[in-house]
XYZ file of C-alpha atoms in Angstrom:
560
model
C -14.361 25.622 17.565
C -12.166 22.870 19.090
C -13.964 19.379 19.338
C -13.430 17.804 22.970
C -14.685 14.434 21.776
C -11.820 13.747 20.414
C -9.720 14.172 23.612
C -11.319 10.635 24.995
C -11.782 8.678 21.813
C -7.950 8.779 21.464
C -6.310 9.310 25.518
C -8.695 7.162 26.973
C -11.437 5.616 24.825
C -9.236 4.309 22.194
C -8.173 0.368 22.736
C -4.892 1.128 22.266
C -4.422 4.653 24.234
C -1.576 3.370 26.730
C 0.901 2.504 23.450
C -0.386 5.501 21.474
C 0.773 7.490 24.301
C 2.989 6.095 26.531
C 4.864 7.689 29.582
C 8.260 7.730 29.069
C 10.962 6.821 32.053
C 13.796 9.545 32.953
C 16.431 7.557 31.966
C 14.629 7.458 28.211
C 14.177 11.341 28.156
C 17.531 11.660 29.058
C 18.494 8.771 26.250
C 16.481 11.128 23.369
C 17.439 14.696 25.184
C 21.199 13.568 24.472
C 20.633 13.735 20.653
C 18.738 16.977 20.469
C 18.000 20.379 22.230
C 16.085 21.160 25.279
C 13.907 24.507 24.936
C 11.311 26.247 26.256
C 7.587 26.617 24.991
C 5.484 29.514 25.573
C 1.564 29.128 26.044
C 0.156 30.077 22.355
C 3.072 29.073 20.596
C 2.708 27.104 17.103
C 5.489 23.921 16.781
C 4.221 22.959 13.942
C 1.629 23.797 11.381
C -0.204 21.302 9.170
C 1.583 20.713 5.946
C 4.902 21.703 7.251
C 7.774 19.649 6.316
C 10.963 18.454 7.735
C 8.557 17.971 10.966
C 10.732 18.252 14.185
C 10.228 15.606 16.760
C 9.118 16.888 20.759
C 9.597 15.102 23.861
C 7.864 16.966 26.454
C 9.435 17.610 29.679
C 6.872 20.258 31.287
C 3.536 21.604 30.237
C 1.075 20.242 27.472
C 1.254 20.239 24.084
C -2.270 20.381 21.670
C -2.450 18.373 18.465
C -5.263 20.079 16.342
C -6.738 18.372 13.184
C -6.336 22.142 10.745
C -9.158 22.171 8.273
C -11.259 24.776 6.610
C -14.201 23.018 7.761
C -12.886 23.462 11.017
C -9.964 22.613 13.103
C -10.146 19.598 15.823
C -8.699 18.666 18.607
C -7.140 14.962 18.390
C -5.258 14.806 21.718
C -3.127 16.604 24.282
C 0.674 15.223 24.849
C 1.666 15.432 28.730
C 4.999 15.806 30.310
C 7.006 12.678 29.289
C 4.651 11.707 26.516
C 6.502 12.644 22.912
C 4.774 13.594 19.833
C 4.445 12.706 16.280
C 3.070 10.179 13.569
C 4.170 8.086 11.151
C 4.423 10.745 8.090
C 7.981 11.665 10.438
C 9.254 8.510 9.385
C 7.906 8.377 5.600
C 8.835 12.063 5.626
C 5.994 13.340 4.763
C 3.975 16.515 5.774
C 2.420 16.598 8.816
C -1.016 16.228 9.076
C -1.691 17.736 12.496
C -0.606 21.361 14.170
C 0.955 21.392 17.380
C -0.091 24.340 20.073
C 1.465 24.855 23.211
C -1.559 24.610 26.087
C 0.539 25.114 28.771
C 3.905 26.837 28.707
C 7.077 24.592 29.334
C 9.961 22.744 28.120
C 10.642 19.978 25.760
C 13.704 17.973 24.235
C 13.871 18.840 20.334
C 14.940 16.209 17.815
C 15.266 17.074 13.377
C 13.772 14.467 11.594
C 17.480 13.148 10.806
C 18.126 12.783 14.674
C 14.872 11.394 15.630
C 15.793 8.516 12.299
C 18.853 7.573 14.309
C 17.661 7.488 17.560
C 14.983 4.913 16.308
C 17.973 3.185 14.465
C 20.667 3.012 17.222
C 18.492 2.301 20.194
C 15.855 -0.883 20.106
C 14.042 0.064 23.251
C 13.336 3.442 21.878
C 12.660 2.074 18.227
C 10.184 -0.214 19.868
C 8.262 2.589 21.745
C 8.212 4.766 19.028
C 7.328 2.448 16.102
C 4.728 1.087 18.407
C 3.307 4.524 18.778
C 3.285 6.092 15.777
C 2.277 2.984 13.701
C -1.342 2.958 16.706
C -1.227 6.107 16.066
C -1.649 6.427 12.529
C -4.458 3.647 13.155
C -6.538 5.191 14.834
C -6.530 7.963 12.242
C -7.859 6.383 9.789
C -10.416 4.535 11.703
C -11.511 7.845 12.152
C -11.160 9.763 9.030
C -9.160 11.893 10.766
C -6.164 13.344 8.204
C -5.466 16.090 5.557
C -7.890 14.790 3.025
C -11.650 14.814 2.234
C -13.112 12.621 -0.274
C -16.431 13.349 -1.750
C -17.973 10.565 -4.222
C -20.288 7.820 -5.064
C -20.429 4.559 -4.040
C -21.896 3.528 -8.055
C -18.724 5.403 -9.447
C -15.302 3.351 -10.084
C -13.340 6.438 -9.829
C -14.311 6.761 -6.010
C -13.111 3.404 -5.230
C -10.176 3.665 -6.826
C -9.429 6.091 -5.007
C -10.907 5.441 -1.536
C -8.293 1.816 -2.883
C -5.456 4.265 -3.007
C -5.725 5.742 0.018
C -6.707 3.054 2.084
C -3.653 0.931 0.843
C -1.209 3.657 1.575
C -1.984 4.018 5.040
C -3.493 7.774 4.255
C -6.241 8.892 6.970
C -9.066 10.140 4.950
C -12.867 11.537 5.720
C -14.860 10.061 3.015
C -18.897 11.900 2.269
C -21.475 9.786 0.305
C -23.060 12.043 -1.896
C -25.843 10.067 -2.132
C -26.285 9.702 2.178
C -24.132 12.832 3.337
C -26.791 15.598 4.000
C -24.228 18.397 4.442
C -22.354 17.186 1.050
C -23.987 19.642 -1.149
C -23.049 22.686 0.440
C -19.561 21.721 0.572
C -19.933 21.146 -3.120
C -21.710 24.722 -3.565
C -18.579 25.937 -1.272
C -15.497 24.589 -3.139
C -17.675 25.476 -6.809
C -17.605 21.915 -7.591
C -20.433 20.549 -9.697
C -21.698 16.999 -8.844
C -21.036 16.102 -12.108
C -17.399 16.622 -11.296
C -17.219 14.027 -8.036
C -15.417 12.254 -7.233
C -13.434 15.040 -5.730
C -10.162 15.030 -3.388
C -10.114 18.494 -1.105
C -6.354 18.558 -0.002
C -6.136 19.839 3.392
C -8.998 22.080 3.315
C -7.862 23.964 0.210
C -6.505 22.387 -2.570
C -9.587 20.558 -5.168
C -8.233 17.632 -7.128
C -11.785 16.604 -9.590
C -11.187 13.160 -10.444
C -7.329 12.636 -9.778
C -4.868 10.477 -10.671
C -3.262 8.598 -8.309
C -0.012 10.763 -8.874
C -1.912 13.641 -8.708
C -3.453 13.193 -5.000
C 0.456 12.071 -3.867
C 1.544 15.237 -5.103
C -1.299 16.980 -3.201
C -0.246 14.765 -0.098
C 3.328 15.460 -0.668
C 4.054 11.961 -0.473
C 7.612 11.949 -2.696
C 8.621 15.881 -1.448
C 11.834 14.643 -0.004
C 12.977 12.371 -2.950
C 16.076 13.619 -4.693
C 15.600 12.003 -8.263
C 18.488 13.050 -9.671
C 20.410 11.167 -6.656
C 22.568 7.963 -7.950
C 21.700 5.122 -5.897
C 22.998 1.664 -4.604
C 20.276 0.230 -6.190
C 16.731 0.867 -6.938
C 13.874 -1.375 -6.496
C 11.369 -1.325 -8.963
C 7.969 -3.065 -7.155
C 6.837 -2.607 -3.445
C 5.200 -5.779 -3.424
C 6.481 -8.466 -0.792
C 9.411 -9.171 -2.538
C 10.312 -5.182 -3.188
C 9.613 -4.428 0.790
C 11.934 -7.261 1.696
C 14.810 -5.755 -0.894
C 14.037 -2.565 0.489
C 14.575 -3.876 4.415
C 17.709 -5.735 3.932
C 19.040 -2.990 1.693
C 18.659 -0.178 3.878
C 19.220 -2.107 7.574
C 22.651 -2.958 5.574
C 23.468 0.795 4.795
C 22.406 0.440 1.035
C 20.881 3.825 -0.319
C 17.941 2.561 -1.497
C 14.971 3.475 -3.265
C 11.924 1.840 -4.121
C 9.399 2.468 -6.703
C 6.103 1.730 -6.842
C 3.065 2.698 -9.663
C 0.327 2.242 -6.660
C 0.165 1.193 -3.521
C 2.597 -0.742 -1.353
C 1.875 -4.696 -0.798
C 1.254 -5.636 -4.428
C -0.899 -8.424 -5.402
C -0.788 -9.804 -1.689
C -1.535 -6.867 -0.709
C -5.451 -7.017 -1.905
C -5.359 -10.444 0.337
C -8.307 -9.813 2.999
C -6.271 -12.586 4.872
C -3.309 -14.644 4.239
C -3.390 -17.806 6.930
C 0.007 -19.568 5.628
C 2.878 -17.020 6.412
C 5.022 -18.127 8.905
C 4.903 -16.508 12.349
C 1.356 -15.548 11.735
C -0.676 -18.384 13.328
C -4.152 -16.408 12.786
C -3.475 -14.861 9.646
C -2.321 -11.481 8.122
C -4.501 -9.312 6.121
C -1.877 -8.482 3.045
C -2.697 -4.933 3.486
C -1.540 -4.846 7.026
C 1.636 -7.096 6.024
C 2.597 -4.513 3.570
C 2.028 -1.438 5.940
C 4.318 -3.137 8.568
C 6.890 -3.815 6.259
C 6.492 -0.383 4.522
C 7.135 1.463 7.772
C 10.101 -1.050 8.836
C 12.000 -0.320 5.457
C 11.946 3.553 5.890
C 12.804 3.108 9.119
C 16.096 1.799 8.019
C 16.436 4.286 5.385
C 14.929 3.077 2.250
C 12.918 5.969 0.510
C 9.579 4.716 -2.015
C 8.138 6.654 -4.485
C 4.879 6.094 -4.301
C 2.179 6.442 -7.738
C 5.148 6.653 -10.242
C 5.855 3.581 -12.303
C 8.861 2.674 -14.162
C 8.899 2.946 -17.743
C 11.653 2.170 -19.209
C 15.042 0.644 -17.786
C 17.895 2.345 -18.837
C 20.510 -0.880 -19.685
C 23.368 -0.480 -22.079
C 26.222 -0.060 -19.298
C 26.244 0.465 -15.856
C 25.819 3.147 -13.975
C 21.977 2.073 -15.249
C 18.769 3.875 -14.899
C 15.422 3.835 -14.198
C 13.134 6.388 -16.172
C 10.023 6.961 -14.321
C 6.387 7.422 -16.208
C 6.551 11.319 -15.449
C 9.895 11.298 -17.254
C 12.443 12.027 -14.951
C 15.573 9.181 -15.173
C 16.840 8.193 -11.487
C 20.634 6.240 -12.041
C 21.612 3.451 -10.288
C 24.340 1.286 -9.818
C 22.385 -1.852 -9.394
C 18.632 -2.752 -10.233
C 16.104 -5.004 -8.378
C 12.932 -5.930 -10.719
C 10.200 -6.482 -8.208
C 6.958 -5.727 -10.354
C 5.473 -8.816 -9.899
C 2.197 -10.395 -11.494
C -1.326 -9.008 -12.156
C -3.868 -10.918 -12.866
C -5.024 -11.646 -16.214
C -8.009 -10.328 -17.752
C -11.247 -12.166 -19.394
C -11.628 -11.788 -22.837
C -15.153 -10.476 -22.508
C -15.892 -7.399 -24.760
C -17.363 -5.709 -22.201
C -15.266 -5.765 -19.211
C -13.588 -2.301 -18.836
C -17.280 -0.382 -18.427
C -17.981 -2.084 -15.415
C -14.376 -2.604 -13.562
C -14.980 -1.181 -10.479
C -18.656 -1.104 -11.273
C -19.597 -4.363 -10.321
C -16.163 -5.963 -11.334
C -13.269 -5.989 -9.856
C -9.871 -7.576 -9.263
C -9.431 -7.580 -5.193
C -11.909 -8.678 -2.919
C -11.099 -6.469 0.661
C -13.470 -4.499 2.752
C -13.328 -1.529 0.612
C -14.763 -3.970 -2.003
C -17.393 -5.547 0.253
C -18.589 -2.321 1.083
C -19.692 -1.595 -2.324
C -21.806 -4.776 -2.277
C -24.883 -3.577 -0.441
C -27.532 -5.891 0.163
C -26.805 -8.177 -2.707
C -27.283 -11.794 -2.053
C -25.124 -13.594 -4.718
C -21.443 -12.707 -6.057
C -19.127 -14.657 -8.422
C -15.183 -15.329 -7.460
C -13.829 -16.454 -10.858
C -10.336 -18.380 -9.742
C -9.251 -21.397 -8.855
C -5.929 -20.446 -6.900
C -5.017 -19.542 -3.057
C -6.540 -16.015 -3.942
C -9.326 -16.973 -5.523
C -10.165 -19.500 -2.349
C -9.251 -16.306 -0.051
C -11.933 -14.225 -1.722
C -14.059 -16.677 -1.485
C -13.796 -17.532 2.500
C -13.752 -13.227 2.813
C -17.317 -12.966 1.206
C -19.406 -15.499 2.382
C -18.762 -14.513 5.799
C -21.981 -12.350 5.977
C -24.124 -15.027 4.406
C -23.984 -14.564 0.942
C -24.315 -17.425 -1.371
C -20.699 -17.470 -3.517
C -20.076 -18.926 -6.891
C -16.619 -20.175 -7.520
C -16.021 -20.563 -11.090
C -13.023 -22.638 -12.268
C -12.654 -23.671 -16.061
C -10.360 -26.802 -13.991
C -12.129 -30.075 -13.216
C -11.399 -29.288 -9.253
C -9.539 -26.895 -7.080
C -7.579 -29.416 -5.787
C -3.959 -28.951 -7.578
C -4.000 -25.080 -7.506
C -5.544 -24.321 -4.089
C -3.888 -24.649 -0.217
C -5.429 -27.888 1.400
C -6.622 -25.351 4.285
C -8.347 -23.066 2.097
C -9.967 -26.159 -0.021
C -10.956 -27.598 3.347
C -12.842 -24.259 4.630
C -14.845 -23.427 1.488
C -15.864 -27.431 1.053
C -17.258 -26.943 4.722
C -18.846 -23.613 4.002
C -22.623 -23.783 2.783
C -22.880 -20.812 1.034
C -20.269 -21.649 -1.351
C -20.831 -23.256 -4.469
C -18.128 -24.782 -6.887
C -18.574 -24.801 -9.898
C -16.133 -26.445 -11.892
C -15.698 -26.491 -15.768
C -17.665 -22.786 -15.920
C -16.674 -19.854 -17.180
C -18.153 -16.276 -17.672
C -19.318 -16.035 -21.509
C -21.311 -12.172 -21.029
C -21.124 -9.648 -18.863
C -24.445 -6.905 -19.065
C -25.748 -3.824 -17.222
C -26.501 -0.486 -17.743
C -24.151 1.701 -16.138
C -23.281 -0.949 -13.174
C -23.190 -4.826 -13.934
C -26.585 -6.219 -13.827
C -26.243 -10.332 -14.586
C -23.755 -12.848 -15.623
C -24.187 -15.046 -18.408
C -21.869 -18.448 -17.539
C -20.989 -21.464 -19.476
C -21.078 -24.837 -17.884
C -19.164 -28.258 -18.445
C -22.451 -29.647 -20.570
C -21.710 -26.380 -23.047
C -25.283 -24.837 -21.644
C -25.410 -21.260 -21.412
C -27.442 -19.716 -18.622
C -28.328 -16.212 -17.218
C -27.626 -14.998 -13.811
C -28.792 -12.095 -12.036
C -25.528 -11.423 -10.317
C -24.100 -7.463 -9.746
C -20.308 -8.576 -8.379
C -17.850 -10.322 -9.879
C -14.666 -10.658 -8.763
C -11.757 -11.552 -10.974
C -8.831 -13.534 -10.281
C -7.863 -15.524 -13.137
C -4.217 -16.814 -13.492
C -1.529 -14.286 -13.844
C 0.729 -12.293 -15.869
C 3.858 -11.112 -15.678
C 4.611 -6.934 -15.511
C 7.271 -6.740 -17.890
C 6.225 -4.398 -20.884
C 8.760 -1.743 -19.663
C 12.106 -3.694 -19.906
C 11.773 -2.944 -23.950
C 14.404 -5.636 -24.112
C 16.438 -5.063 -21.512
C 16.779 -8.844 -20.235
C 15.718 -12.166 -20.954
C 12.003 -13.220 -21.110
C 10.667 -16.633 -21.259
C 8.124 -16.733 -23.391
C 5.512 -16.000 -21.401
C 7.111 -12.612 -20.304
C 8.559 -13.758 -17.030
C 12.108 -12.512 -16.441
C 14.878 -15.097 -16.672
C 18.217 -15.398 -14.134
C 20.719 -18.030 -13.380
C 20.750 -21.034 -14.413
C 17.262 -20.498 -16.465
C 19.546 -18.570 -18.686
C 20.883 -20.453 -21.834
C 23.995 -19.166 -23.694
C 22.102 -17.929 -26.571
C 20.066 -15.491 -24.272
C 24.048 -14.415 -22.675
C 25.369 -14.149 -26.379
C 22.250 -11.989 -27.783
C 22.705 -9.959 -24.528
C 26.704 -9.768 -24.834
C 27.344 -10.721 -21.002
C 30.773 -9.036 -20.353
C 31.613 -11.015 -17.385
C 33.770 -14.267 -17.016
C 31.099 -15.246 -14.475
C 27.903 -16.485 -14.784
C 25.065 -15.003 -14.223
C 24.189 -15.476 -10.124
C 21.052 -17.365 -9.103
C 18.504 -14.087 -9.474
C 20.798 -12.135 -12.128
C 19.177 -11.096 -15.311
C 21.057 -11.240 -18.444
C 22.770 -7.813 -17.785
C 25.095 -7.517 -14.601
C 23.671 -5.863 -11.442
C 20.036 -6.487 -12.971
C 18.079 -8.652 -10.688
C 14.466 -10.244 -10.563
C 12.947 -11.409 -7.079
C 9.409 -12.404 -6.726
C 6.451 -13.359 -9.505
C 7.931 -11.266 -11.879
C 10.677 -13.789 -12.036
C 9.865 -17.110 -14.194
C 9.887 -20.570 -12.143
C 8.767 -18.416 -9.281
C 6.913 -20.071 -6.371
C 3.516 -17.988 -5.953
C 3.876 -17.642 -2.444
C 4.505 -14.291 -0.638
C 7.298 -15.883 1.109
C 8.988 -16.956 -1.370
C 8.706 -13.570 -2.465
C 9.706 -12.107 0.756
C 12.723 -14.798 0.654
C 14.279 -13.648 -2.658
C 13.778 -9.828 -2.077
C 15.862 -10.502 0.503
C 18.461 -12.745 -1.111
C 18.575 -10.639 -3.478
C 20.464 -7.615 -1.921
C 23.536 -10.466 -0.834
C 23.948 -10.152 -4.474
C 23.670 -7.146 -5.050
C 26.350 -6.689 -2.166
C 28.774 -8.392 -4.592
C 28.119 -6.409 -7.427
C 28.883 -3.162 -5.945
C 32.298 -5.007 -4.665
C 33.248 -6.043 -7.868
């Protein structure tokens, strides 16, 4: 049974209806109907099925086209595409499977496009790529402020597994339905129906078939068929290793300059700025940027040029004696390249408290963004343990509903690692405590953290009945797969150009009569950009700045 709801909350309901589906002018159907095939469409008639890949692209020219949301649970209608109205989302572009089926409700004609055609069209012609991107990127919105995609998550909001993966999801732009089992009445019999024990949750249910019990990461993009289309064995220009801001910007300048390029990423696009809830100090962005929806724009804009990302498959091990180099990938397969871009940035570093692992994600955790609030409940006190721009972020995010915040900083003030701004906001913000000299000495709970036990600046330890804590303590650098590759400083950042002394060209035996160029490793054609790269500026634009700086050297490489 089709659901008509869904007709209004998307055509006319939806905020953004007019640039989800916008009418298109003659002159523009002609524009797309001059790179593809016009055919007719019979009342009935399937155009594509859910899953399918290598999705065509429809413009519609007469009659009406249904896009149904295929599930075993049952299908729904999402919305009905009119005569000049096109269809599509943004898995096209990513080149993913689709999510939706599209029925013919009325017989008539369309203009065809491949995926390949529809690519250039949105690549030659800027009006079109405007009204496209615009429309699938809504589009795709308004999916997953629905829960309305291929995949069903069923979990609890106690285990870490669920938000891990609700994290993975949500930060790749992946519509998802996700069922509570401890508030979903109609959970258990789904259980009883896919033969899944409770036990088992959390469980992904690919498009109404397919049960993933506690996946990986890699295993659910399998499922999703997010890295179908990438050729592995394919040599490239160069490969990016990181789709954090610096890796995005690599991967836009790269492909918009006819680079074949391909990123590769262990998680989730947007990187540590991408767990930002908001990020006030980027230029152009006067009322701030959540980092999440920085790193989905600039995700989509990079594969709109061209640049393909792996997505859940991390690099380990760099493949460096002599060019052509490669990149072997955690699931062993070894993708050559004739240049390299390290982009893996920073994480941050971890409390030496014995405890810690049993409650990450269980009352500690390392990003502080809605899917993190959520998890909070009713509680009236958390803990941000940080004294940088993150840190001060978090901090602003969560006391927004009331709660009383702890900052803890080992520092005697905030006021040589933090943005003025930020310092400004949570110094004017009641519910905010500093509290400087302090650090975390116990964490303890059964199961879920329970209470804090904190050390002050007099040496008094105190208990604290406190459930969240969230972590963002300095930073360090994701290097442990080079194995040698390049020069490290000793901290483990990556050295280039002129941070690179003779002895570290000599041990390396440079082969070059030049030196090394301003973000050059110690090996030719090896590059850092971003916090991975020591005497960094911790900024994402300086990030941004150097991924795209970056690829001008790279350019000369592949010249020489």
């Amino acid at each position: 049974m089709l659901n008509e709801v869904a007709r209004s909350t998307l055509l006319t309901s939806a905020p953004h209806a007019a640039l989800m589906f916008p009418m298109l002018s003659s002159a523009q159907v002609a524009r797309v109907a001059s790179r593809g095939v016009i055919r007719q469409t019979t009342c009935g008639e399937v155009l594509i099925e859910g899953g399918q890949t290598n999705v065509p692209f429809f413009v519609v020219k007469a009659g009406e086209i249904e896009v149904i949301r295929p599930s075993g649970l049952g299908d729904l209608l999402i919305a009905t595409v009119h005569a000049d109205q096109f269809t599509g989302d943004i898995s096209m572009i990513l080149g993913r499977p689709a999510l939706m089926r599209l029925r013919v409700s009325e017989a008539g004609e369309v203009v065809q496009l491949t995926r390949d055609q529809m690519h250039a069209l949105i690549q030659a012609d800027a009006e079109m790529s405007e009204i496209l991107m615009k429309a699938l990127i809504y589009r795709r919105i308004e999916l997953v402020a629905h829960g309305i995609g291929d995949a069903l998550l069923i979990g609890s909001p106690h285990s870490a597994a669920t938000l891990r993966i609700k994290a993975f999801l949500t930060r790749n732009g992946h519509p998802f339905k996700y069922l509570d089992l401890d508030r979903d009445s109609d959970v258990r019999g789904l259980l009883e129906r896919f033969h899944v024990d409770p036990v088992e949750l959390p469980v992904v249910i690919c498009r109404g078939e397919t049960v993933l019990k506690n996946p990986s990461n890699q295993e659910i993009a399998n499922c999703l068929g997010f890295n179908g289309r990438i050729d592995q064995d394919h040599r490239r220009d160069v490969v990016i290793v990181g789709a954090g801001p610096a890796g995005l910007a690599a991967a836009v300048y790269a492909a918009s300059e006819g680079l074949d390029a391909l990123v590769i990423e262990a998680s989730s696009p947007g990187g540590q700025a991408g767990s930002s809830s908001r990020i006030e100090n980027y230029l152009g962005f006067p009322t701030g940027i959540s980092g999440q929806e920085l790193a989905g724009r600039a995700y989509a804009q990079a594969q709109k040029f061209g640049a393909e990302v792996m997505i859940a498959k991390g690099a380990a091990e760099l493949i460096c004696q002599q060019p052509p180099y490669g990149v072997r990938t955690d699931d062993g397969a070894t993708i050559p390249t004739r240049t390299v871009i390290i982009a893996t940035g920073a994480r941050y570093r971890k409390p030496a408290l014995a405890n810690l692992s049993q409650f990450e994600g269980a009352g500690a955790y390392y990003n502080a963004t809605f899917m993190e609030e959520a998890q909070l409940g009713d509680c009236n006190e958390v803990i941000v343990v940080g004294g940088a721009n993150s840190a001060g972020q978090a901090a602003v995010f969560l006391a927004q509903t009331g709660r009383l915040v702890h900052v803890l900083v080992r520092a005697d003030s905030l006021s040589e690692s933090m943005s003025r701004y930020l310092l400004r906001r949570i110094e004017e913000t009641p519910t905010i405590q500093i509290r400087t000299r302090t650090e975390i000495v116990a964490l303890e709970g059964n199961g879920h953290l329970e209470r804090v036990l904190w050390r002050d600046g007099t040496g008094a330890v105190t208990s604290h009945d406190i459930k969240h804590v969230f972590l963002m303590t300095g930073a360090e650098a994701n290097t442990g797969w080079l194995n040698g590759c390049v020069a490290l400083d000793a901290k483990g950042f990556i050295k280039t150009g002129p941070d690179l002394t003779p002895e570290d060209l000599a041990v390396a035996q440079w082969p070059l009569e030049r030196s090394p160029s301003l973000l050059e490793t110690s090996r030719p054609g090896v590059f850092a950009a971003g916090d991975v790269r020591c005497g960094n500026i911790k900024r994402v634009a300086s990030a941004v700045g150097e991924g795209s700086i970056a690829i001008s050297f790279v350019h000369r490489v592949l010249a020489e």
